[in-house]
XYZ file of N, CA and C in Angstrom:
612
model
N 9.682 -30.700 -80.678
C 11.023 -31.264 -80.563
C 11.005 -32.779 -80.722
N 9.718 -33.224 -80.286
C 9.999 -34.738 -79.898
C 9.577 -35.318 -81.607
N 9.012 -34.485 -82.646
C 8.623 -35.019 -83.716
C 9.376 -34.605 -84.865
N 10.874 -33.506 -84.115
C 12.326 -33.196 -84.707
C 13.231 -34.882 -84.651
N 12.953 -34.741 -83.522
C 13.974 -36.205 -83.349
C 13.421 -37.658 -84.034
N 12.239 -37.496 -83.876
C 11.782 -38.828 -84.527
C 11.669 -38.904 -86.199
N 11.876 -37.572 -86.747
C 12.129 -37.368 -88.138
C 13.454 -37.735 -88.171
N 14.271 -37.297 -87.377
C 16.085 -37.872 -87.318
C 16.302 -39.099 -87.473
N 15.657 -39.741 -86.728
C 15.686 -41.040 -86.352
C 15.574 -41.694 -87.657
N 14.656 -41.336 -88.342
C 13.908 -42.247 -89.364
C 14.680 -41.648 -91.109
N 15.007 -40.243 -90.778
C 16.486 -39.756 -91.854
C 17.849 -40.591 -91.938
N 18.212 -41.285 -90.511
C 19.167 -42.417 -90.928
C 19.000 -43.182 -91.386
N 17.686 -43.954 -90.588
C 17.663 -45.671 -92.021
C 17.044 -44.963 -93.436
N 16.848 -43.999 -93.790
C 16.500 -43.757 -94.597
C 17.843 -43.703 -95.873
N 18.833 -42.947 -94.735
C 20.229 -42.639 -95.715
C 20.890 -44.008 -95.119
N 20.865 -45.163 -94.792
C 21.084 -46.101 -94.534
C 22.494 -46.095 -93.605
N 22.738 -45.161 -93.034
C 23.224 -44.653 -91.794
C 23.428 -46.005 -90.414
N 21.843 -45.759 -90.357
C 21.412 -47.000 -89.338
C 20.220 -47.585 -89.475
N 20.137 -49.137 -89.413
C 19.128 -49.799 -89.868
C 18.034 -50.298 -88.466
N 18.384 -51.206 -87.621
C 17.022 -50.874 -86.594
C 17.484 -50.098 -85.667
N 18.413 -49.940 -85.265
C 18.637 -48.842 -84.052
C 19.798 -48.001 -83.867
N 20.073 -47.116 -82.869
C 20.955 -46.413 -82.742
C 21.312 -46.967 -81.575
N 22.459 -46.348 -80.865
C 23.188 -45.916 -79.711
C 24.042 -45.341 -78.795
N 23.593 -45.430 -77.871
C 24.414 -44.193 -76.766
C 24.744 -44.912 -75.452
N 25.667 -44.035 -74.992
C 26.183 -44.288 -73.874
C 25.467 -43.761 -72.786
N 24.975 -45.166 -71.456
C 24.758 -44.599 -70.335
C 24.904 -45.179 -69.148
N 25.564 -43.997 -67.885
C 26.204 -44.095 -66.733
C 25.369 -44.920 -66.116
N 26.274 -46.859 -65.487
C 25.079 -46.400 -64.405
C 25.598 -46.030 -63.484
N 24.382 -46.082 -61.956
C 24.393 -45.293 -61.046
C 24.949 -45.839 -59.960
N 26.371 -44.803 -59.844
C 27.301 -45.147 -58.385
C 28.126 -46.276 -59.165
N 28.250 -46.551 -59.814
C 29.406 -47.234 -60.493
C 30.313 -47.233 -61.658
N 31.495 -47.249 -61.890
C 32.418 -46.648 -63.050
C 32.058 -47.198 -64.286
N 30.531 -47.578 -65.042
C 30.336 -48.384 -65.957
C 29.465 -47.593 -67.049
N 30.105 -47.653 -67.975
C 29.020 -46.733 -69.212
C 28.552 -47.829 -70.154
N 27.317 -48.190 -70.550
C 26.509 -49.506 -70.787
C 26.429 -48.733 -72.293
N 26.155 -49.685 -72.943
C 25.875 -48.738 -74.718
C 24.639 -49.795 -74.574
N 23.876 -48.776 -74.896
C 22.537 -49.105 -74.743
C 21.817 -48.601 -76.130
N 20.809 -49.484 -77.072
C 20.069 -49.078 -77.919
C 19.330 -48.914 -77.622
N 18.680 -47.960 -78.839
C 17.169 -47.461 -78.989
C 16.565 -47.823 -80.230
N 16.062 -48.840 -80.230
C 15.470 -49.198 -81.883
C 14.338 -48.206 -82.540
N 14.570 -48.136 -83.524
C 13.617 -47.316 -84.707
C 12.294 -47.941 -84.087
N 11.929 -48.814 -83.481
C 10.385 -49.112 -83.576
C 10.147 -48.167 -82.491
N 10.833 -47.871 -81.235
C 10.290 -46.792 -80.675
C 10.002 -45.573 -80.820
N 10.929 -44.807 -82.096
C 10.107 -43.930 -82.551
C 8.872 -43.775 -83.589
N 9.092 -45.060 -84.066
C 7.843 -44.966 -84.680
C 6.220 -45.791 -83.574
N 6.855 -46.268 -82.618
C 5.448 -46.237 -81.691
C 5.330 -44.607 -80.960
N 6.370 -44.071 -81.213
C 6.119 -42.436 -80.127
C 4.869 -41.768 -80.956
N 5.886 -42.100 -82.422
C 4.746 -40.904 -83.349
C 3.393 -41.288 -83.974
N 3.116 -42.908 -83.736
C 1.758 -43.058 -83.418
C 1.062 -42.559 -82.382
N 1.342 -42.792 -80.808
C 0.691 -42.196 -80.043
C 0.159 -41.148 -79.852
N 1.500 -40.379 -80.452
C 1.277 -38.937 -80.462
C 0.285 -38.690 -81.308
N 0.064 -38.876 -82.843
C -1.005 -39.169 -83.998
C -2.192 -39.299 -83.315
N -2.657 -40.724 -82.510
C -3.929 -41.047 -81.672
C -4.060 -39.943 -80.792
N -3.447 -39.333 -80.217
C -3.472 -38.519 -79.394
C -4.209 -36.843 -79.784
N -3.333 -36.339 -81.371
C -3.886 -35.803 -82.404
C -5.360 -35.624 -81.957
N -5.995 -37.189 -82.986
C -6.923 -36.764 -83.387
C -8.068 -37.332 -81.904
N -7.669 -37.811 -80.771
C -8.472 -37.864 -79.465
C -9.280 -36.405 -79.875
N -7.966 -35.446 -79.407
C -7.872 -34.193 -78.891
C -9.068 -33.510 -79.487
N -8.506 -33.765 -81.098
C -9.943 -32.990 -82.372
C -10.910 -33.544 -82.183
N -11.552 -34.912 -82.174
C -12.828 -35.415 -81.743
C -13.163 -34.748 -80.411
N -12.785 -34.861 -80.108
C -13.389 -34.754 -78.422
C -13.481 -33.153 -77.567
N -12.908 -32.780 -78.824
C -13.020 -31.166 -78.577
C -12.447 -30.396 -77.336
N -11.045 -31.316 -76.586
C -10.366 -31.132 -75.735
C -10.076 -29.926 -75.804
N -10.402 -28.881 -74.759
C -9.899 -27.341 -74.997
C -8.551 -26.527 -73.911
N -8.912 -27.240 -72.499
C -8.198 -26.943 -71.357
C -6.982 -27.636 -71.385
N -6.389 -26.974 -71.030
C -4.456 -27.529 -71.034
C -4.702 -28.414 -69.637
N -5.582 -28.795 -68.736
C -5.528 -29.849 -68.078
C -5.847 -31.217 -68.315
N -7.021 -31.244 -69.221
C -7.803 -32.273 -70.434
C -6.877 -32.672 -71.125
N -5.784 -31.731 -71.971
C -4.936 -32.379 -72.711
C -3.666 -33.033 -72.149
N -2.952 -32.341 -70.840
C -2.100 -32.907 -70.536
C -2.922 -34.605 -70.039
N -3.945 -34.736 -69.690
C -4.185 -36.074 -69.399
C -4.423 -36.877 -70.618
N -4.782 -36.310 -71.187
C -5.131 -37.156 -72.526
C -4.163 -37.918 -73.543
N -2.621 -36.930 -72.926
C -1.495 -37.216 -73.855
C -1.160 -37.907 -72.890
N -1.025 -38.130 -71.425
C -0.691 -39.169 -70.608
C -1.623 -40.204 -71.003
N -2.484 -40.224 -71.040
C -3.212 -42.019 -71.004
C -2.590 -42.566 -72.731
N -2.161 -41.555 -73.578
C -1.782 -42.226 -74.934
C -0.355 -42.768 -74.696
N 0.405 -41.669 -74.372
C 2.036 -41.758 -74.681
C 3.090 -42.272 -73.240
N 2.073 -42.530 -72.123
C 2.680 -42.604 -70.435
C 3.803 -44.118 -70.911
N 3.573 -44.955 -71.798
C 4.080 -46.584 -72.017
C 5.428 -45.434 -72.226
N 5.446 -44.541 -73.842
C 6.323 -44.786 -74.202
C 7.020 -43.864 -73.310
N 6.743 -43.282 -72.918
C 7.411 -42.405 -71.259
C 8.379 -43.388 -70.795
N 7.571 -44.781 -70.127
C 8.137 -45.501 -69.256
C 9.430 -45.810 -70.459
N 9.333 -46.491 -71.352
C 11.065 -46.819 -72.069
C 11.684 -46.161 -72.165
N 11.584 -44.503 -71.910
C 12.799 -44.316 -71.566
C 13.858 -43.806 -70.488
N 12.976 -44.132 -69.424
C 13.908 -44.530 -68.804
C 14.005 -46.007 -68.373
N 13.806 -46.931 -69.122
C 14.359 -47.877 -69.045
C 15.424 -48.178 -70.089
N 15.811 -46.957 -71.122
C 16.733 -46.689 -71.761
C 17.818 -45.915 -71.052
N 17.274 -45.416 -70.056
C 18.440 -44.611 -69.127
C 19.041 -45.609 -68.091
N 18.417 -46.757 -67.920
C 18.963 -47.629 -66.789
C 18.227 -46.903 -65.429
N 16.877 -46.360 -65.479
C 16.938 -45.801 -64.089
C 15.381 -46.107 -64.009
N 14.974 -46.427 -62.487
C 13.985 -46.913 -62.520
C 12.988 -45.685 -62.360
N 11.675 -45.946 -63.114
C 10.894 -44.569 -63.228
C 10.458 -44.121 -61.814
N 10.660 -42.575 -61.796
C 9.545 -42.243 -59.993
C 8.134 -42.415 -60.123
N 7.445 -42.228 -59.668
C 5.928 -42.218 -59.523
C 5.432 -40.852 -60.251
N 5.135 -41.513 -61.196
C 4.429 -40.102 -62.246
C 3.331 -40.287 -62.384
N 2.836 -38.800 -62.958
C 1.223 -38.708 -62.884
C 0.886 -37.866 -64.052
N -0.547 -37.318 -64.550
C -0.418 -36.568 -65.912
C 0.267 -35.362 -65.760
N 0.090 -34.453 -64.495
C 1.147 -33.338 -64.377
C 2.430 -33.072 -65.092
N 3.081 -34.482 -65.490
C 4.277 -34.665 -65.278
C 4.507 -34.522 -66.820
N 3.559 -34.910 -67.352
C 3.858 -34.944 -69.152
C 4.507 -33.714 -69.671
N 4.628 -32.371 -69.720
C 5.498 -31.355 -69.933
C 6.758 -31.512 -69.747
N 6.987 -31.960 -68.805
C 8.565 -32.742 -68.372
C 8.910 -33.970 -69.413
N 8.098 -34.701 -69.126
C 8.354 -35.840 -69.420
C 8.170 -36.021 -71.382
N 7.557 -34.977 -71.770
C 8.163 -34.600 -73.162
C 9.379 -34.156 -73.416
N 9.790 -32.737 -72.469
C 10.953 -32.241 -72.617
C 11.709 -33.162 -72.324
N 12.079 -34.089 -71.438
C 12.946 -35.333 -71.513
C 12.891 -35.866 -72.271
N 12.340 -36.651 -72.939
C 11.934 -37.384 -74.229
C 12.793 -36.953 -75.416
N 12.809 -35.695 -75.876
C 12.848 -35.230 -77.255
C 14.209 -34.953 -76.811
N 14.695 -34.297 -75.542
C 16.183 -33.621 -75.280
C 17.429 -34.926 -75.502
N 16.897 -36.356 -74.454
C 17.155 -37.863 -75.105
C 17.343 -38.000 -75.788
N 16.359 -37.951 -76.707
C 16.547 -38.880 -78.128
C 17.079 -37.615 -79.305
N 17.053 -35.918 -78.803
C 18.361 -35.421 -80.054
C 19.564 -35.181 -79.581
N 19.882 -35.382 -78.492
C 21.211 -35.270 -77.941
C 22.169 -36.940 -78.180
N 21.295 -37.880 -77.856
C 22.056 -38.780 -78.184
C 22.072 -39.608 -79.717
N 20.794 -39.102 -80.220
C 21.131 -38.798 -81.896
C 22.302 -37.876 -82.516
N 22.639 -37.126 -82.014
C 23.961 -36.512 -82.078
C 24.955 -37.189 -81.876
N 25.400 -37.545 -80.426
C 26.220 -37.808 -80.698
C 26.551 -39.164 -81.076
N 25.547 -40.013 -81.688
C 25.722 -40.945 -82.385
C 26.195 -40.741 -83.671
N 25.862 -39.681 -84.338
C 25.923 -39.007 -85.478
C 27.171 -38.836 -85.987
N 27.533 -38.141 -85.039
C 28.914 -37.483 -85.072
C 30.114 -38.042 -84.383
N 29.560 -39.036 -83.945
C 30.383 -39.331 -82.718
C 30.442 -39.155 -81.161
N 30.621 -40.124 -80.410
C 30.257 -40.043 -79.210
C 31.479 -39.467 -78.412
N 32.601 -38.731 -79.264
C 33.423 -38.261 -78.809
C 33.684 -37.228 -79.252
N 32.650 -36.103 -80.214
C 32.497 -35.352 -80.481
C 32.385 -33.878 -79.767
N 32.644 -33.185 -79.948
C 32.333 -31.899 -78.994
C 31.152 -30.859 -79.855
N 29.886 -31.693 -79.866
C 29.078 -31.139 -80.753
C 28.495 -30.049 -80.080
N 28.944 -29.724 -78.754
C 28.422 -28.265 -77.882
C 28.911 -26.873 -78.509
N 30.765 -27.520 -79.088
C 31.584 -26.236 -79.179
C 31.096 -26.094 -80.832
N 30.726 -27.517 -81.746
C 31.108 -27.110 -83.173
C 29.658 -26.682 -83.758
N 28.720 -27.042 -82.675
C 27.247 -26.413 -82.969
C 26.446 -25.770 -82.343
N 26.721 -25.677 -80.874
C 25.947 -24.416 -80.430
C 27.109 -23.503 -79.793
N 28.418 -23.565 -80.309
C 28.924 -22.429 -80.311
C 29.545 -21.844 -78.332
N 29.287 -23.363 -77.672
C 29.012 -23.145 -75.693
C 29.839 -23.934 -75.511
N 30.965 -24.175 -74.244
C 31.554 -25.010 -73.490
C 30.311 -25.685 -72.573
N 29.934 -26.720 -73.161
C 28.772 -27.345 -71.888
C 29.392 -28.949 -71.776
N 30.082 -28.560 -70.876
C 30.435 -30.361 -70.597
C 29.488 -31.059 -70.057
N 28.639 -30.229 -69.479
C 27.326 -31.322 -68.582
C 26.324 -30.191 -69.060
N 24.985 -31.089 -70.047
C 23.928 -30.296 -70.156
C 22.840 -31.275 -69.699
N 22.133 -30.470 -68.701
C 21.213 -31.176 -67.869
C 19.776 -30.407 -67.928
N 18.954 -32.168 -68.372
C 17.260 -31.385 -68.389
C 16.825 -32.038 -67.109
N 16.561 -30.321 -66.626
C 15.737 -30.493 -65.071
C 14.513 -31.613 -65.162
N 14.003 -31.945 -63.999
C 12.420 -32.275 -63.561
C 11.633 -31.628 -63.437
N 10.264 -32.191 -63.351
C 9.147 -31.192 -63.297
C 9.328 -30.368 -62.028
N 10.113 -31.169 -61.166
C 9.983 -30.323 -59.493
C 11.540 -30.754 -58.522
N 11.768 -30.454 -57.768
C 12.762 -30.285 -57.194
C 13.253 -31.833 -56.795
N 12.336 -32.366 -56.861
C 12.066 -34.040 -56.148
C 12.073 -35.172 -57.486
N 11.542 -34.497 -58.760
C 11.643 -35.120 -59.798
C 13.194 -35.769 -60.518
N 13.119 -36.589 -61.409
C 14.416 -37.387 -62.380
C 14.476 -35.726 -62.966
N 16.074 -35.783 -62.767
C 16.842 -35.190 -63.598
C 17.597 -35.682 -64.802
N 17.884 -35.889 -65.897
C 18.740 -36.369 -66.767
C 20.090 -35.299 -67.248
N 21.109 -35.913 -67.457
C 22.341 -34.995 -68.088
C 23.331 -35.730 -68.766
N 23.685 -35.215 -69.863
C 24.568 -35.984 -70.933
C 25.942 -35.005 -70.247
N 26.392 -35.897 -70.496
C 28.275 -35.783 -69.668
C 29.159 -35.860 -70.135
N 30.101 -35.060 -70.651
C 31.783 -35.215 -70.914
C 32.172 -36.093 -70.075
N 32.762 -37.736 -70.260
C 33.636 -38.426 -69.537
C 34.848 -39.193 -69.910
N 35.302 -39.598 -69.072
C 36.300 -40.523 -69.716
C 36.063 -41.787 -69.441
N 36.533 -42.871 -70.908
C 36.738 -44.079 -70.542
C 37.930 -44.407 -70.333
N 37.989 -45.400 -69.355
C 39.235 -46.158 -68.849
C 40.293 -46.827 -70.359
N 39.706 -47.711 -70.798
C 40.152 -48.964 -71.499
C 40.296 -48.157 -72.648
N 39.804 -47.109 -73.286
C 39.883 -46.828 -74.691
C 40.170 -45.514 -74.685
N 40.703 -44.778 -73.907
C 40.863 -43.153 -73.638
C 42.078 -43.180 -74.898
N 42.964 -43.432 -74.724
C 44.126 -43.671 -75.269
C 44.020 -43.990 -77.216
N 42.643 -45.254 -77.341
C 42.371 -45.272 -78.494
C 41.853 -44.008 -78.797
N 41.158 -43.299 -78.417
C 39.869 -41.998 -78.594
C 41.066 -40.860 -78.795
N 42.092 -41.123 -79.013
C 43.119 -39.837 -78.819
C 42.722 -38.858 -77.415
N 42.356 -39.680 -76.607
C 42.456 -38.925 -75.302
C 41.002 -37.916 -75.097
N 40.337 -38.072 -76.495
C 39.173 -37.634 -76.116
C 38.202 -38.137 -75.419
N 37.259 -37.222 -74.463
C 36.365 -37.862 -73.350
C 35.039 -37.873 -74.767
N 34.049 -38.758 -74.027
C 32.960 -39.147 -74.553
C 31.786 -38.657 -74.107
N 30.557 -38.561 -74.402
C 29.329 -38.169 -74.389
C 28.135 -39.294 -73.613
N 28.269 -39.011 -72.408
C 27.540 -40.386 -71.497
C 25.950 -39.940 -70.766
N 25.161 -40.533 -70.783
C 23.560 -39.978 -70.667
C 23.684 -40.661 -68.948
N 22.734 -39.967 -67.978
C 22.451 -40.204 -66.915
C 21.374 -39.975 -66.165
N 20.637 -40.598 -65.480
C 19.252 -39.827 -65.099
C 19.447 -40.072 -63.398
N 18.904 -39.040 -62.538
C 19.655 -38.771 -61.302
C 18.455 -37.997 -60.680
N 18.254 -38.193 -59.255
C 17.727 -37.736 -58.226
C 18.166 -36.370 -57.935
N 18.059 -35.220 -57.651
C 18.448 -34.467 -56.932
C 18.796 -34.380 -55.682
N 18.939 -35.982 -55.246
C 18.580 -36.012 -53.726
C 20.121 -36.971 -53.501
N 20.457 -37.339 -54.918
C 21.183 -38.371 -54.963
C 22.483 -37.734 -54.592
N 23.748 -38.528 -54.144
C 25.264 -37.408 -54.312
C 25.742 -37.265 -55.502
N 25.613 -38.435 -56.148
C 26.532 -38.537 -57.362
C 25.503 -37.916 -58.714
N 26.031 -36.852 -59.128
C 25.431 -35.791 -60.151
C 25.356 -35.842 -61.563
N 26.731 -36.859 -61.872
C 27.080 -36.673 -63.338
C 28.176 -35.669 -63.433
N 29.357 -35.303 -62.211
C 30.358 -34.533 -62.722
C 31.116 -34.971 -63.602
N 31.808 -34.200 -64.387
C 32.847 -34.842 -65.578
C 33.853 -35.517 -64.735
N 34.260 -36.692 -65.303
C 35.864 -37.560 -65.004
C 36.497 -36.888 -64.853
N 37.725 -37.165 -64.038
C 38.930 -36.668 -63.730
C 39.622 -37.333 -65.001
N 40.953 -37.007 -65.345
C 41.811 -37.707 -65.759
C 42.560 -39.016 -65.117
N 42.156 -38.879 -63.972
C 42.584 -40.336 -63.180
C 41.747 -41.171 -62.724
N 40.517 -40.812 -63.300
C 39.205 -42.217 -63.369
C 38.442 -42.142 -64.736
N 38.061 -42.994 -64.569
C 37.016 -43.377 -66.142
C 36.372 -44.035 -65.779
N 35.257 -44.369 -66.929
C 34.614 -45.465 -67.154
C 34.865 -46.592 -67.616
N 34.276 -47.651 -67.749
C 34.555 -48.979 -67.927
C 33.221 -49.330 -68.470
N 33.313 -50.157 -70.445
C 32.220 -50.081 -71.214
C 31.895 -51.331 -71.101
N 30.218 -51.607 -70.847
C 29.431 -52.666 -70.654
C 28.518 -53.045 -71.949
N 28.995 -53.726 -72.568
C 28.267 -54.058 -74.561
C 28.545 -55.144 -74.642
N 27.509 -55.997 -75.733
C 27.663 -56.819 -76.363
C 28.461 -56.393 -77.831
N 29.236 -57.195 -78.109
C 29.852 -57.695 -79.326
C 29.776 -56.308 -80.180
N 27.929 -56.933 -80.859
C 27.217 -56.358 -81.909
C 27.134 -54.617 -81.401
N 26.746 -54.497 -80.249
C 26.452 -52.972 -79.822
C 27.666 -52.850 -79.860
N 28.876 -52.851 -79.275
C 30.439 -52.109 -79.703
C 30.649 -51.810 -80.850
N 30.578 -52.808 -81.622
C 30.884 -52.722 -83.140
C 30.141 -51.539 -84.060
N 29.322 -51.013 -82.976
C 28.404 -49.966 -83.795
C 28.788 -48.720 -83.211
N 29.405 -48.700 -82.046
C 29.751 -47.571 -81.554
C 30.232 -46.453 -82.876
């Protein structure tokens, strides 16, 4: 998945779509503010080096046990782990190599969900026109009950609901299980309120 998305990534500047980066919207936490936050092309192309070094560790070294490898892909790829959630606005928990199964499936679910709805629009309902599901909130669990959760969210913005023809938007969040606030969808009588520079709006 994670070397689906980073082919995506690199199919836009290719069709000149988007040139260093993309972006998406994300909640922060406990406050009515959706930040448009990029992700530049150089991070996927540092993912799919690591991953590459990681490759050929594995073949040299004749790594055979799924415990060997989950560490092995942690000591390569743990950096680019950490950006993203510093792309989520959320500060990382204390991870360890265990955690890399997760912390792939986060990775790749990230970066094609909000390749979407960059794609299409961040006000798109790419749940109903492509997988065919009402999912206003699709959420990738943690490795464990105690672990970051992430979930992309149907919401509303305040200031531009009205421009959007009243359509809600597509907002990324990463969340405690421990935390109150979940990522439920907006009411119609709250929204968000968008935190961008200039240049990042203009790309929305």
């Amino acid at each position: 998945m994670i070397c689906q998305a980073i082919e995506s990534l690199e199919a836009l500047k290719t069709a000149d779509f988007s040139h260093d980066s993309f972006n998406f919207l994300v909640k922060h936490p406990n406050k009515p503010v959706a930040e448009v936050v990029r992700i530049p092309q150089e991070f996927g192309q540092t993912l799919r080096s690591d991953m590459e070094v990681f490759a050929v560790d594995v073949n040299h070294t004749r790594v055979r046990t799924f415990e060997s490898m989950v560490h092995c892909a942690w000591e390569h790829m743990h950096v680019s782990f950490s950006k993203v959630f510093q792309f989520l606005q959320t500060p990382a928990p204390e991870l360890s190599p265990e955690a890399v199964p997760a912390l792939c499936r986060m990775t790749a679910t990230v970066l094609d969900l909000s390749l979407v709805s960059y794609v299409v629009s961040h006000g798109s309902r790419f749940d109903l026109n492509h997988l065919q599901k009402d999912m206003p909130i699709i959420t990738v669990q943690g490795l464990d009950s105690n672990g970051l959760h992430v979930n992309c969210t149907l919401r509303r913005l305040a200031c531009l609901h009205n421009f959007l023809d009243r359509n809600l938007v597509w907002t990324f969040q990463g969340y405690s299980p421990k935390e109150l606030q979940i990522g439920q969808p907006m009411t119609e009588s709250s929204g968000l309120y968008i935190l961008s520079r200039i240049e990042d709006f203009a790309d929305i």
